[in-house]
Amino acid sequence: QPILCLPRPFDYSQKNAVLVPVAALGVGGMLLYWLRSGRKIKTIDMGDGWWGAGERPPKGKEDTSIRPFKIETSDKEIEDLHQRLDRFRFTPHVEGAAFHYGFNSSYLRKVVDYWRNQFDWRKQVEVLNKYPHFHTTIEGIDIHFIHVKPSYVPHGQAVRPLLMVHGWPGSFYEFYKIIPLLTEPAKHGLNEGDVVFEVICPSIPGYAFSEASHQKEFDSIATARIFHKLMNRLGFKEYYLQGGDWGSRITTNMAQMLPQSVKGLHLNLVFITTQGLGKMIRTMLGAYVPWLVGFSREDARRFYPFMQKNVYDVLRESGYLHIQATKPDTAGCGLNDSPVGLAAYIMEKFSTWTDKSFLHKDDGGLESKYSLDELLTNVMIYWVTSSIVSSMRYYKENFSKDPRIHNRVSVYVPTGIAAFPQEIVHVPRVWAKDVYKNIVTYTYMPRGGHFAAFEEPKLLAQDIMQFVRKVEQL
């Protein structure tokens, strides 16, 4: 009997040799699945909304058509503008003011004179209409967008849909220089023939030709949901996203909301809240031993001296933000009534947000990067649509909520970041990784500021293409 019992431990050990690894694999697999599932669970709830006037129509009764749209003008509109420009009241500036007090009034007089006597709005309307415009109604409001497809696609080549979102005080017009580079790169000296896009540029609701919300609390998350619905309505299941300024926040929310629909997210501005004792200590150490806290030499060059670049400069450039985040309608009504006031308010941002050193120039350096026709066309988009108040209101709707919600949900979709040296704030890669967990490309751009697509379209286009190529190879 003892001899008969001897094989039992041997059999048992054999079973152990098989069962233990299998069990470990099973537990490990379940743990991996749980971890991956946890990531999927951490998304922004898509929800739903209604922003139109009155009650929402019954389900199935909403107009989901996509309607061609054309920008138009009239003699009456132009005559009204000219009359208002003729009544411009000049306010002398103090000696040596340059742009330190805001828009230099002597240079503003030159801008108004050009606007009144040389600027051709009818011609610029033709420029704006060179791309196809559309309207479609989503959640009760009309959404305006342009949709540009390549004129020629070689056989077998995939065209990748790219949604590009503007910010304030920009517009869809910011992308007019970069669109041909992305849709027809070979024609413009970009040897990136393997990456071709069709580009969709919507106007944020309340901006330009997109209808403003009739209800309170219309924020970037509501915008993200509407833009996902727009892409779905256009027939896209997967797509790339690109944004700066509010466009960065909106496209980030889109990636946090429906990551399965976003093939890649490319940003030229990153919003990260720098809070907590840990970040304070890293900021202090970074000034002396940047490598110890994960900063590169270029990060240190752009980030320090900390107080000057991250406190004083930001405070100087963000006075508008406090007004718009609290009482936008008060200041907005004056801008909506005065084209000169509107131009000064908007164009001043295209000075110091393009290059901080332009603060010291009498003309704000505006014509060194843009033409007056380009700058005034952007202003006119706000003027003819009376959208300045609703565009400013967007700040109140977003800042009235805890902004940290946007950093609590990590972004796992492939992300590309183009860090332009003259951007208002610099976010090192190591900090961006706190939210964007899958950074595929992070590029220190050689020049350029806040309005990247408008100012440096070729640089931005090349970086987007480089990013997409890497994502496609993953």
Coordinates of N, CA, C and O in Angstrom, one line a residue, residues 83 180 223 235 307 340 386 430 439:
Q83 N -19.2 104.4 -42.2 CA -19.7 105.6 -41.4 C -19.1 105.5 -40.0 O -18.8 106.5 -39.4
P180 N -4.0 74.1 -47.8 CA -3.4 73.5 -49.1 C -2.2 72.7 -48.8 O -1.9 71.8 -49.5
T223 N -18.9 71.5 -26.6 CA -18.4 71.7 -27.9 C -17.8 70.4 -28.5 O -17.9 70.0 -29.6
G235 N -19.7 61.1 -41.7 CA -19.4 59.7 -42.1 C -18.0 59.2 -41.6 O -17.6 58.1 -42.0
M307 N 9.5 83.5 -12.5 CA 8.6 84.6 -12.2 C 8.3 85.5 -13.4 O 7.2 85.9 -13.6
V340 N -13.7 100.0 -34.5 CA -12.3 100.4 -34.2 C -11.9 99.8 -32.8 O -10.8 99.2 -32.7
S386 N -21.4 89.8 -35.6 CA -21.7 90.2 -34.2 C -21.5 89.2 -33.2 O -22.3 88.9 -32.3
V430 N 7.8 66.5 -19.7 CA 7.6 65.8 -18.5 C 6.4 66.2 -17.7 O 5.7 65.3 -17.1
I439 N 2.6 60.3 -25.5 CA 3.2 61.4 -26.4 C 4.1 60.7 -27.4 O 5.1 60.1 -27.0

